[in-house]
Amino acid sequence: MCGITGVFDTRGSRELDRVALQRMNDSQFHRGPDEGSLHIEPGVGFGHRRLSIIDVATGQQPLFNEDGSVVVVFNGEIYNYQELIPELQAAGHRFHTKSDTEVIVHAWEQWGEACVERFRGMFAFVLWDRNRQTLFMARDRMGVKPLYYALLDDGTLLFGSELKSLLAYRGPHGSALKRDIDPLAIEEYFALGYVAEPRTVFRQARKLPPAHALAIRRGEPVGEPREYWDVNFTLDNPIGQEDACAELQRQLQESVRLRMISEVPLGAFLSGGVDSSAVVATMAGLSDGPVNTCSIAFDDPKFNESEFAAMVASRYATNHRVETVKSDDFDLIDTLARLYDEPYADSSAIPTYRVCQLARKHVTVALSGDGGDETFGGYRRYRLHLMEERMRSALPAGIRQPLFGWLGRVYPKADWAPRVFRAKTTFEGMSRTAVEAYFHSVSILRGPMRARLFSPALKRELAGYSAQEVFDFHAGRARTEDPLALIQYLDLKTYLVGDINTKVDRASMAHSLEVREPLMDHKLIEWLATLPSSMKVRGQEGKFLLKKAMEPQLPDDVLYRPKMGFSVPLARWFRGPLKQRVRDAVLGERLASTGWFDRPCLQHLVEAHQSGASDYSAPLWTLLMFEAFLRNVVDDASAPAIGDMHASVALA
């Protein structure tokens, strides 16, 4: 696990500024504190920060092929590298290290752009082939590892694991990444809580989408990335339940085994939920000694599930470590804004940051259960969506849309009521198409609220754009009519990448911790996509197959209890210890100076929430983090000094 960055002259072979490249590399010190190296040749500069995991002795980067004509910088792990080495050696390639990184350069020589199709893992890499005068970059299938890039006005292309490395660049004649905010990114952020791929918050920069590669030949225009993989929900596997459970256990064992290859201390996150517990149980069956596990406990019982983690830890005699976090752990707001570089509104970033901080005290690599909800069908919203879909299909649109549209408008928003009586969202969803309804259900600020929040000036800049278009784009490529498969596909393309993977990557790398994701193995996902949806959601039970497969290994109290999630008490914070801070941020000068927000709407959100009339904690947190982003990223035009970023985010 590392940080990569670099500069490429797309037009020629101009001499590069070593100091500028060093500044970019140093801005990501936290991603790889073990080593840092540069490679510079005419028109090309690569930087690498290393967190040593595999081939600690000889796996340094940038790494070259035999004659030095191909050089690569790489972040992540190629889990099947040991299988590829003999095949490449048989083809005549000579290896000088035992690292997975060297597999990339030889695979490029052997298979060209198709090399990415042979890799099983989480990765983002960029290589330069001097003989072909080609720069090639690629990102893993599920978007576990990030990769940003930007083409400047003078033809300079920048890339990096984090946006901060691009912002640190200062080239000749004032060449730099412009901090002009993309208004479409604002719409996406306030709808989704993140800026969706391939967009970034800055107009000039882009994210390379998951399962995409981009080849740039010097002297030619920079084209669009090419997709090399996609998941296809065929749902046509006739396998029975018993055989499916056995096959799932086999697939889990293979995925976990591949991710346990390490030359440094290894462990796992154990939240007490189904996904992390399944990973730990599988690890225990593959380990000679006890598994290292860690979890966070909260002092508020409403948010604490540590007793279930302890239950699994006891069953498998793990080396279990727990730290209690106060429910008022809100001191990370500015730290998170600097860490994520873009506005990011998932408040579970706070406990995720803390559990990574705890894990790094004992291990360098940790396996997680991330991706289980999306791949196995675990979210409560999936079951609600399927219920709505049955109702949608039973009523003609000519009746359904006006009837439920009217009910959605007149029904009161009852935040205080039990869930069963909160029908407003269901009524609103019933008046929409399936994709529109799902987008509506997952939006932090729904369409009517964004319409009230955004100023006339911002609406003019948006020119009618809605973040709904992100979902429409992916839905048009889903190749399935199955209601559950469709929304799983949407989550795999949006929420999993933009929210979950972003959260875990930044939180873990802030502490120089590598997190691996066995439930996001693309081979496992391809197999799950062949199974009928009834094996994922059956009645009111989500993750049906995973739970059945794990019944011999996990107690029912872990498998069949209500899902709790990794949440924090925002509503109470904003009426208590953060009351003045949220008021100052939301109603303060920095947001007002943008001209993007309606002042009376901001005032209403604060007053109604703090009076207890409504629960606007999610919109207020979204605004609070946007204001922190403006102060900590947009207003800070100076690049971080060497080592400053590590001091500010690691172990804060």
XYZ file of C-alpha atoms in Angstrom:
652
model
C 0.000 0.000 0.000
C 1.497 3.249 -1.089
C 1.047 6.685 -2.517
C 1.847 7.416 -6.145
C 2.146 10.701 -7.996
C 3.688 12.116 -11.116
C 3.962 14.606 -13.942
C 3.830 13.928 -17.692
C 4.436 16.336 -20.552
C 1.819 15.269 -23.100
C 3.234 17.530 -25.822
C 6.982 16.962 -25.689
C 9.989 16.330 -23.464
C 10.279 19.468 -21.386
C 12.603 19.365 -18.398
C 10.691 18.831 -15.187
C 11.151 20.576 -11.858
C 12.433 18.048 -9.322
C 11.411 20.280 -6.420
C 7.809 20.375 -7.693
C 7.711 16.579 -7.961
C 9.257 16.200 -4.512
C 6.588 18.479 -3.056
C 3.856 16.352 -4.641
C 5.391 13.163 -3.280
C 5.896 14.559 0.209
C 2.251 15.639 0.421
C 1.385 11.907 0.583
C 4.000 10.938 3.172
C 1.295 9.378 5.348
C 0.478 6.817 2.637
C 3.994 5.400 2.691
C 6.303 6.415 5.531
C 8.823 3.596 4.959
C 10.483 4.929 1.803
C 10.142 7.673 -0.794
C 11.728 7.785 -4.247
C 11.545 9.746 -7.506
C 12.297 8.968 -11.132
C 12.759 11.782 -13.640
C 13.571 11.659 -17.346
C 12.737 14.142 -20.128
C 9.048 14.982 -19.859
C 8.244 12.301 -17.260
C 8.456 12.345 -13.483
C 7.225 9.647 -11.066
C 7.046 9.810 -7.282
C 6.353 7.014 -4.807
C 5.805 6.736 -1.062
C 6.114 3.150 0.190
C 4.382 1.228 2.928
C 6.332 -2.033 2.847
C 4.096 -5.118 2.853
C 5.386 -7.653 0.293
C 9.058 -8.164 -0.662
C 10.115 -5.655 1.973
C 13.805 -6.010 1.052
C 13.734 -5.455 -2.723
C 10.312 -4.122 -3.751
C 11.250 -0.448 -3.968
C 9.544 1.844 -6.498
C 9.592 3.357 -9.061
C 10.366 -0.085 -10.493
C 11.744 -0.920 -13.961
C 11.800 -3.768 -16.453
C 15.066 -5.454 -17.512
C 16.357 -2.699 -19.815
C 14.830 0.257 -17.952
C 12.483 1.197 -20.784
C 9.326 0.617 -18.705
C 8.851 2.175 -15.262
C 5.862 1.865 -12.931
C 4.522 3.345 -9.707
C 1.850 1.254 -8.032
C -0.533 1.498 -5.093
C -2.279 -1.639 -3.858
C -1.838 -5.380 -4.104
C -1.966 -7.875 -6.976
C -3.174 -10.903 -5.038
C -2.554 -13.440 -7.810
C 0.987 -12.271 -8.571
C 2.507 -15.590 -7.501
C 0.424 -17.357 -10.165
C 1.468 -14.888 -12.877
C 5.223 -14.984 -12.239
C 5.834 -18.528 -13.635
C 3.739 -17.744 -16.712
C 5.725 -14.578 -17.396
C 9.030 -16.304 -16.708
C 8.097 -19.016 -19.200
C 7.550 -16.249 -21.747
C 11.131 -15.067 -21.219
C 10.785 -12.288 -18.660
C 13.471 -12.051 -15.970
C 12.482 -11.061 -12.438
C 14.869 -9.224 -10.118
C 12.482 -8.978 -7.134
C 9.787 -11.087 -5.500
C 7.253 -8.254 -5.521
C 3.831 -8.006 -7.110
C 4.924 -4.654 -8.541
C 7.385 -6.254 -10.953
C 4.578 -8.426 -12.326
C 2.952 -5.246 -13.674
C 5.863 -4.153 -15.881
C 6.364 -7.614 -17.347
C 2.627 -8.128 -17.822
C 2.555 -4.828 -19.719
C 5.400 -6.007 -21.935
C 3.640 -9.331 -22.539
C -0.024 -8.343 -22.899
C -0.080 -4.565 -23.340
C -3.231 -2.794 -22.203
C -4.930 -6.175 -21.663
C -2.589 -6.821 -18.705
C -5.169 -5.328 -16.314
C -7.574 -8.118 -17.199
C -5.116 -10.629 -15.714
C -4.775 -8.888 -12.334
C -6.792 -9.907 -9.294
C -6.537 -7.299 -6.604
C -6.908 -3.706 -5.537
C -4.675 -1.384 -7.496
C -4.004 1.951 -9.066
C -0.849 2.189 -11.144
C 0.767 4.393 -13.768
C 3.565 3.236 -16.049
C 5.686 4.889 -18.725
C 6.880 2.938 -21.744
C 9.713 4.913 -23.338
C 9.836 2.750 -26.467
C 6.125 3.210 -27.152
C 6.137 6.814 -25.836
C 3.028 5.868 -23.909
C 1.785 6.630 -20.416
C -0.688 4.031 -19.139
C -2.797 4.266 -15.998
C -5.331 1.821 -14.576
C -7.591 1.368 -11.560
C -8.972 -1.835 -10.015
C -12.408 -3.184 -10.835
C -14.179 -2.139 -7.638
C -12.422 1.203 -7.149
C -10.796 0.221 -3.872
C -7.708 2.284 -4.660
C -8.049 5.894 -5.864
C -6.394 7.653 -8.800
C -6.775 11.347 -9.642
C -5.484 13.103 -12.733
C -5.657 16.540 -14.331
C -4.593 18.045 -17.643
C -3.301 21.587 -17.178
C -3.555 24.359 -19.777
C 0.095 23.958 -20.800
C -0.310 20.256 -21.631
C 1.098 18.984 -18.346
C -0.721 15.957 -16.964
C -0.650 15.428 -13.195
C -1.696 12.274 -11.351
C -1.770 11.089 -7.757
C -3.365 8.801 -5.190
C -4.893 11.809 -3.496
C -6.034 15.150 -4.830
C -3.670 16.932 -2.437
C -0.669 15.767 -4.464
C -2.070 17.486 -7.569
C -2.800 20.616 -5.538
C 0.816 20.628 -4.320
C 2.198 21.005 -7.872
C 3.838 24.319 -8.777
C 5.225 24.259 -12.296
C 7.037 26.802 -14.456
C 5.362 30.159 -15.146
C 2.798 29.588 -12.398
C 1.399 26.354 -13.850
C -0.850 24.726 -11.260
C -4.167 22.996 -10.777
C -6.899 25.634 -10.645
C -9.073 25.520 -7.545
C -12.201 26.423 -9.502
C -15.099 24.463 -8.029
C -17.353 22.599 -10.435
C -20.980 23.577 -9.713
C -22.135 20.126 -10.867
C -19.943 18.663 -8.116
C -21.839 20.781 -5.577
C -25.122 19.277 -6.759
C -23.703 15.760 -6.521
C -22.232 16.357 -3.084
C -25.413 17.693 -1.516
C -27.431 14.862 -3.051
C -25.067 11.961 -2.361
C -22.603 13.130 0.283
C -19.650 12.733 -2.103
C -18.654 13.781 -5.618
C -19.289 10.827 -7.929
C -16.738 9.379 -10.340
C -15.364 10.585 -12.719
C -15.982 14.124 -11.502
C -14.004 15.843 -8.746
C -14.863 19.006 -6.876
C -12.432 20.945 -9.117
C -13.278 21.528 -12.781
C -9.790 20.636 -14.023
C -9.319 17.346 -12.181
C -10.869 13.922 -12.697
C -10.997 10.564 -10.968
C -10.133 7.556 -13.100
C -13.291 5.421 -12.778
C -13.072 1.877 -11.393
C -12.324 -0.847 -13.957
C -10.985 1.759 -16.377
C -7.618 2.340 -17.989
C -6.242 5.311 -19.912
C -3.413 5.172 -22.451
C -1.848 8.497 -23.464
C 0.638 8.640 -26.317
C 2.996 11.599 -26.234
C 2.096 14.234 -28.809
C -1.489 13.016 -29.195
C -4.662 14.369 -27.528
C -5.624 12.899 -24.158
C -8.633 10.672 -24.814
C -11.286 9.129 -22.617
C -10.636 6.179 -20.281
C -11.546 2.688 -21.532
C -13.589 0.270 -19.418
C -12.008 -3.187 -19.198
C -14.509 -4.964 -16.894
C -18.081 -4.802 -15.696
C -20.307 -6.976 -13.538
C -23.148 -8.705 -15.375
C -26.152 -9.738 -13.275
C -27.302 -12.796 -15.237
C -29.142 -14.395 -12.269
C -29.225 -17.641 -14.258
C -27.349 -20.047 -11.987
C -29.585 -23.093 -11.249
C -27.547 -24.097 -8.179
C -29.474 -25.188 -5.098
C -29.186 -23.577 -1.679
C -27.012 -26.277 -0.088
C -24.538 -26.301 -2.971
C -24.551 -22.510 -3.077
C -23.605 -22.348 0.611
C -20.731 -24.774 0.021
C -19.505 -22.836 -3.006
C -19.730 -19.540 -1.121
C -17.627 -20.969 1.696
C -15.033 -22.102 -0.855
C -14.977 -18.725 -2.566
C -14.652 -16.883 0.754
C -11.744 -19.090 1.785
C -9.926 -18.419 -1.475
C -10.540 -14.662 -1.316
C -9.432 -14.421 2.313
C -6.398 -16.687 1.760
C -5.114 -14.469 -1.045
C -5.434 -11.429 1.183
C -3.506 -12.981 4.055
C -0.200 -12.900 2.130
C 1.990 -10.475 4.029
C 5.494 -10.050 5.428
C 4.264 -7.703 8.168
C 1.764 -8.099 11.067
C -1.761 -8.829 9.841
C -5.187 -8.711 11.466
C -8.825 -7.801 10.899
C -11.498 -5.320 11.857
C -14.234 -6.966 13.914
C -17.336 -4.826 14.367
C -19.648 -7.611 15.469
C -21.656 -7.405 12.245
C -22.186 -10.301 9.842
C -19.591 -9.242 7.255
C -16.555 -8.676 9.459
C -17.464 -11.695 11.584
C -17.577 -13.901 8.462
C -14.145 -12.635 7.431
C -12.655 -13.290 10.883
C -14.212 -16.770 11.102
C -12.739 -17.609 7.688
C -9.333 -16.223 8.679
C -9.356 -18.335 11.829
C -9.909 -21.462 9.758
C -6.894 -20.600 7.589
C -4.519 -19.502 10.356
C -2.081 -21.550 12.389
C -2.206 -19.075 15.262
C -4.795 -16.691 16.714
C -6.065 -13.889 14.479
C -5.413 -10.300 15.556
C -8.732 -8.435 15.753
C -9.706 -4.961 16.843
C -12.933 -3.061 17.349
C -14.246 0.245 18.624
C -16.727 0.464 21.474
C -18.879 3.524 22.110
C -19.821 4.858 25.511
C -23.390 5.355 24.230
C -25.199 1.965 24.178
C -27.345 3.086 21.215
C -24.239 2.954 19.033
C -22.264 0.198 20.739
C -22.114 -3.355 19.331
C -18.811 -4.372 20.890
C -20.454 -7.234 22.833
C -21.110 -9.035 19.545
C -17.543 -8.502 18.408
C -16.400 -9.952 21.738
C -18.653 -12.960 21.171
C -16.933 -13.765 17.863
C -13.490 -13.009 19.294
C -14.097 -15.416 22.158
C -15.377 -18.170 19.866
C -12.218 -18.036 17.751
C -9.792 -17.105 20.561
C -8.505 -14.081 18.672
C -6.031 -11.561 20.017
C -8.809 -9.013 20.446
C -8.268 -5.364 21.264
C -11.014 -2.880 22.003
C -10.905 0.846 22.631
C -13.854 2.875 23.810
C -14.574 6.075 21.924
C -16.642 8.794 23.512
C -19.880 9.500 21.706
C -18.819 13.165 21.597
C -15.778 12.388 19.435
C -16.225 15.318 17.061
C -12.764 16.908 17.149
C -11.837 15.473 13.730
C -13.913 17.765 11.512
C -11.027 19.862 10.169
C -8.696 16.854 10.094
C -11.168 14.953 7.918
C -11.609 17.925 5.575
C -7.840 18.038 4.979
C -7.661 14.287 4.662
C -10.392 13.829 2.035
C -9.465 16.876 -0.132
C -13.041 16.984 -1.441
C -16.263 17.604 0.488
C -17.260 14.297 2.064
C -20.320 13.894 4.284
C -20.334 10.360 5.709
C -20.110 10.941 9.457
C -19.023 7.328 10.003
C -15.624 8.555 8.792
C -15.026 9.485 12.443
C -15.257 5.967 13.968
C -13.572 4.535 10.855
C -10.642 6.875 11.456
C -10.487 5.746 15.092
C -10.603 2.006 14.377
C -7.794 2.410 11.836
C -5.825 4.344 14.428
C -6.307 1.480 16.897
C -5.434 -1.225 14.369
C -2.189 0.452 13.335
C -0.870 0.146 16.875
C -0.771 -3.631 16.435
C -0.790 -4.528 12.710
C 0.189 -3.078 9.331
C -2.457 -4.945 7.304
C -6.113 -5.419 8.275
C -8.883 -7.310 6.500
C -12.332 -5.737 6.520
C -15.919 -6.742 5.780
C -16.574 -3.792 3.481
C -18.679 -4.520 0.415
C -20.838 -7.191 2.030
C -24.029 -5.137 2.046
C -23.740 -4.285 -1.647
C -22.720 -7.738 -2.869
C -24.937 -9.918 -0.647
C -27.976 -7.613 -0.426
C -27.782 -6.418 3.163
C -29.158 -2.891 3.260
C -32.590 -2.317 4.759
C -33.313 0.040 1.874
C -33.098 -2.920 -0.510
C -36.041 -4.605 1.182
C -38.046 -1.376 1.190
C -37.276 -0.795 -2.470
C -38.436 -4.305 -3.385
C -41.693 -3.704 -1.491
C -42.216 -0.467 -3.409
C -41.413 -2.207 -6.684
C -44.141 -4.778 -6.077
C -46.603 -1.944 -5.492
C -45.339 -0.006 -8.519
C -45.837 -2.989 -10.785
C -49.376 -3.523 -9.469
C -50.645 -0.024 -10.277
C -50.721 1.683 -13.685
C -48.490 4.762 -13.857
C -51.512 6.910 -14.735
C -53.003 6.142 -11.316
C -49.849 5.642 -9.289
C -47.994 8.854 -10.146
C -50.723 11.430 -9.402
C -52.066 9.567 -6.364
C -48.783 8.981 -4.578
C -47.349 12.278 -5.778
C -50.207 14.042 -3.970
C -49.807 11.891 -0.853
C -46.066 12.588 -0.808
C -46.716 16.337 -0.889
C -49.394 16.470 1.830
C -48.130 13.762 4.219
C -46.159 15.320 7.096
C -42.494 14.559 7.577
C -42.499 12.676 10.892
C -38.867 12.371 12.023
C -40.065 11.810 15.573
C -42.385 8.895 14.722
C -41.583 5.168 14.630
C -40.322 4.021 11.241
C -43.573 2.283 10.359
C -45.359 5.656 10.391
C -42.753 7.506 8.299
C -44.626 7.039 5.025
C -43.721 10.309 3.311
C -40.610 8.905 1.620
C -42.510 5.793 0.484
C -45.287 7.899 -1.021
C -42.743 10.093 -2.784
C -40.934 7.031 -4.123
C -44.139 5.425 -5.379
C -44.772 8.375 -7.682
C -41.421 7.870 -9.408
C -39.723 5.306 -11.633
C -37.589 2.646 -9.926
C -34.295 4.469 -10.557
C -35.732 7.866 -9.611
C -37.192 6.378 -6.434
C -33.918 4.745 -5.424
C -31.973 7.945 -6.027
C -34.568 9.822 -3.970
C -34.300 7.324 -1.118
C -30.497 7.531 -0.820
C -30.184 11.302 -1.263
C -29.014 13.198 1.800
C -30.764 16.380 0.684
C -33.607 15.392 -1.611
C -34.561 17.354 -4.702
C -37.068 19.771 -3.109
C -34.665 20.611 -0.284
C -31.759 21.188 -2.685
C -34.051 23.450 -4.692
C -34.693 25.518 -1.556
C -31.067 25.438 -0.394
C -29.372 26.504 -3.643
C -29.354 30.169 -4.600
C -30.644 31.437 -7.983
C -27.008 32.046 -8.996
C -26.028 28.406 -8.385
C -29.144 27.133 -10.134
C -28.186 29.134 -13.207
C -24.734 27.527 -13.154
C -26.303 24.076 -12.819
C -28.449 24.766 -15.911
C -30.893 22.040 -14.951
C -28.286 19.403 -14.042
C -29.333 16.881 -11.394
C -27.232 14.245 -9.665
C -30.008 11.884 -10.759
C -28.109 11.766 -14.072
C -25.333 9.784 -12.354
C -27.836 7.027 -11.547
C -29.490 7.260 -14.958
C -26.126 6.749 -16.671
C -25.295 3.606 -14.720
C -28.856 2.236 -14.890
C -28.640 2.464 -18.679
C -25.653 0.109 -18.586
C -26.916 -2.355 -15.964
C -28.255 -4.947 -18.427
C -30.820 -6.275 -15.955
C -34.544 -5.905 -15.345
C -34.343 -7.475 -11.888
C -35.260 -4.861 -9.223
C -32.673 -5.978 -6.661
C -29.879 -6.526 -9.197
C -30.460 -3.049 -10.617
C -30.010 -1.228 -7.326
C -27.085 -3.464 -6.342
C -25.456 -2.460 -9.628
C -26.136 1.213 -8.884
C -24.575 0.906 -5.423
C -21.513 -0.921 -6.779
C -20.967 1.958 -9.219
C -21.760 4.864 -6.896
C -22.064 4.416 -3.132
C -19.476 1.664 -2.705
C -16.873 3.609 -4.674
C -17.635 7.217 -3.781
C -18.495 6.685 -0.127
C -17.309 3.373 1.376
C -14.017 2.867 -0.473
C -13.119 6.542 -0.229
C -13.773 6.543 3.505
C -11.706 3.445 4.222
C -8.801 4.381 1.945
C -8.280 7.828 3.467
C -8.903 6.759 7.064
C -6.529 3.795 6.814
C -3.774 5.562 4.894
C -3.861 8.465 7.337
C -2.386 5.923 9.747
C -0.211 4.062 7.193
C -2.474 1.013 7.475
C -3.313 -1.270 4.557
C -6.924 -2.494 4.494
C -7.869 -5.451 2.288
C -11.393 -6.295 1.139
C -12.167 -10.021 0.613
C -15.896 -9.396 0.062
C -15.053 -7.182 -2.934
C -13.068 -9.816 -4.800
C -14.195 -9.543 -8.417
C -14.322 -13.328 -8.878
C -16.692 -13.584 -5.902
C -18.836 -10.734 -7.233
C -19.024 -12.312 -10.686
C -20.276 -15.554 -9.133
C -22.797 -13.815 -6.861
C -24.156 -11.971 -9.910
C -25.216 -15.322 -11.390
C -27.372 -16.216 -8.389
C -31.073 -15.339 -8.272
C -31.961 -12.374 -6.099
C -33.970 -14.653 -3.793
C -30.640 -15.972 -2.498
C -29.699 -12.472 -1.368
C -32.962 -11.015 -0.068
C -35.701 -13.409 1.010
C -38.740 -11.872 2.642
C -37.457 -9.486 5.300
C -34.058 -11.205 5.548
C -31.103 -9.615 3.802
C -27.795 -11.425 3.097
C -29.793 -14.656 3.102
C -27.128 -16.852 1.490
C -24.214 -15.435 3.473
C -26.044 -15.988 6.746
C -27.023 -19.542 5.806
C -23.455 -20.335 4.747
C -22.051 -18.980 8.012
C -24.552 -20.650 10.380
C -22.080 -23.440 11.280
C -19.426 -20.858 12.147
C -21.225 -17.910 13.771
C -23.888 -17.620 16.495
C -27.438 -16.621 15.564
C -27.122 -13.533 17.789
C -24.524 -12.224 15.332
C -26.170 -13.449 12.136
C -29.788 -12.516 12.748
C -29.793 -9.444 14.964
C -30.899 -6.057 13.546
C -28.191 -4.180 11.668
C -26.740 -1.331 13.734
C -24.164 0.372 11.501
C -21.163 2.539 12.279
C -22.912 5.794 13.209
C -22.484 8.815 15.455
C -25.108 10.890 17.343
C -25.255 13.923 15.037
C -28.724 15.074 16.099
C -27.655 15.326 19.736
C -24.323 16.961 18.887
C -25.997 19.760 16.955
C -28.405 20.504 19.794
C -25.680 20.196 22.439
C -21.881 20.414 22.341
C -21.724 21.451 18.662
C -24.685 23.825 18.798
C -22.649 26.998 18.427
C -20.132 25.505 16.027
C -22.769 24.366 13.556
C -24.499 27.744 13.828
C -21.249 29.612 13.164
C -20.349 27.395 10.214
C -23.742 27.195 8.504
C -24.700 30.816 9.066
C -21.179 32.217 8.879
C -19.327 34.297 6.332
C -17.521 31.492 4.480
C -20.664 29.813 3.137
C -22.326 33.174 2.568
C -19.345 34.406 0.527
C -19.844 31.684 -2.080
C -23.228 33.057 -3.133
C -24.440 29.454 -3.626
C -26.886 29.104 -0.741
C -30.203 30.614 0.270
C -29.767 32.357 3.614
C -33.378 31.876 4.847
C -33.115 28.152 4.105
C -29.861 27.880 6.064
C -31.481 29.771 8.943
C -34.483 27.413 8.892
C -32.316 24.271 8.968
C -30.410 25.499 12.026
C -33.379 26.878 13.962
C -35.742 23.987 13.263
C -33.160 21.404 14.243
C -31.895 23.114 17.375
C -35.458 23.784 18.570
C -36.259 20.097 18.189
C -39.003 20.726 15.620
C -37.202 18.660 12.939
C -34.192 16.414 12.576
C -31.939 18.110 10.030
C -28.750 16.518 11.328
C -27.783 14.998 7.950
C -28.159 18.249 5.947
C -26.394 20.212 8.689
C -23.458 17.773 8.775
C -23.238 18.003 4.987
C -23.080 21.810 5.213
C -20.623 21.691 8.111
C -18.211 19.478 6.156
C -18.577 21.622 3.027
C -17.633 24.717 5.023
C -14.655 22.855 6.513
C -13.579 21.853 2.984
C -13.704 25.480 1.828
C -11.557 26.645 4.756
C -9.050 23.802 4.786
C -8.612 23.029 1.085
C -9.872 25.831 -1.159
C -8.619 28.691 1.002
C -5.241 27.021 1.649
C -3.487 27.899 -1.606
C -0.057 26.963 -0.268
C 1.173 23.413 -0.721
C 1.935 21.512 2.496
C 5.556 21.654 3.565
C 7.593 18.458 3.744
C 6.281 16.331 6.596
C 3.515 18.777 7.570
C 0.738 16.665 6.122
C 1.905 13.597 8.027
C 1.956 15.590 11.238
C -1.533 16.973 10.629
C -3.386 13.781 9.751
C -1.507 10.826 11.176
C -2.442 10.010 14.756
C -4.381 13.256 15.160
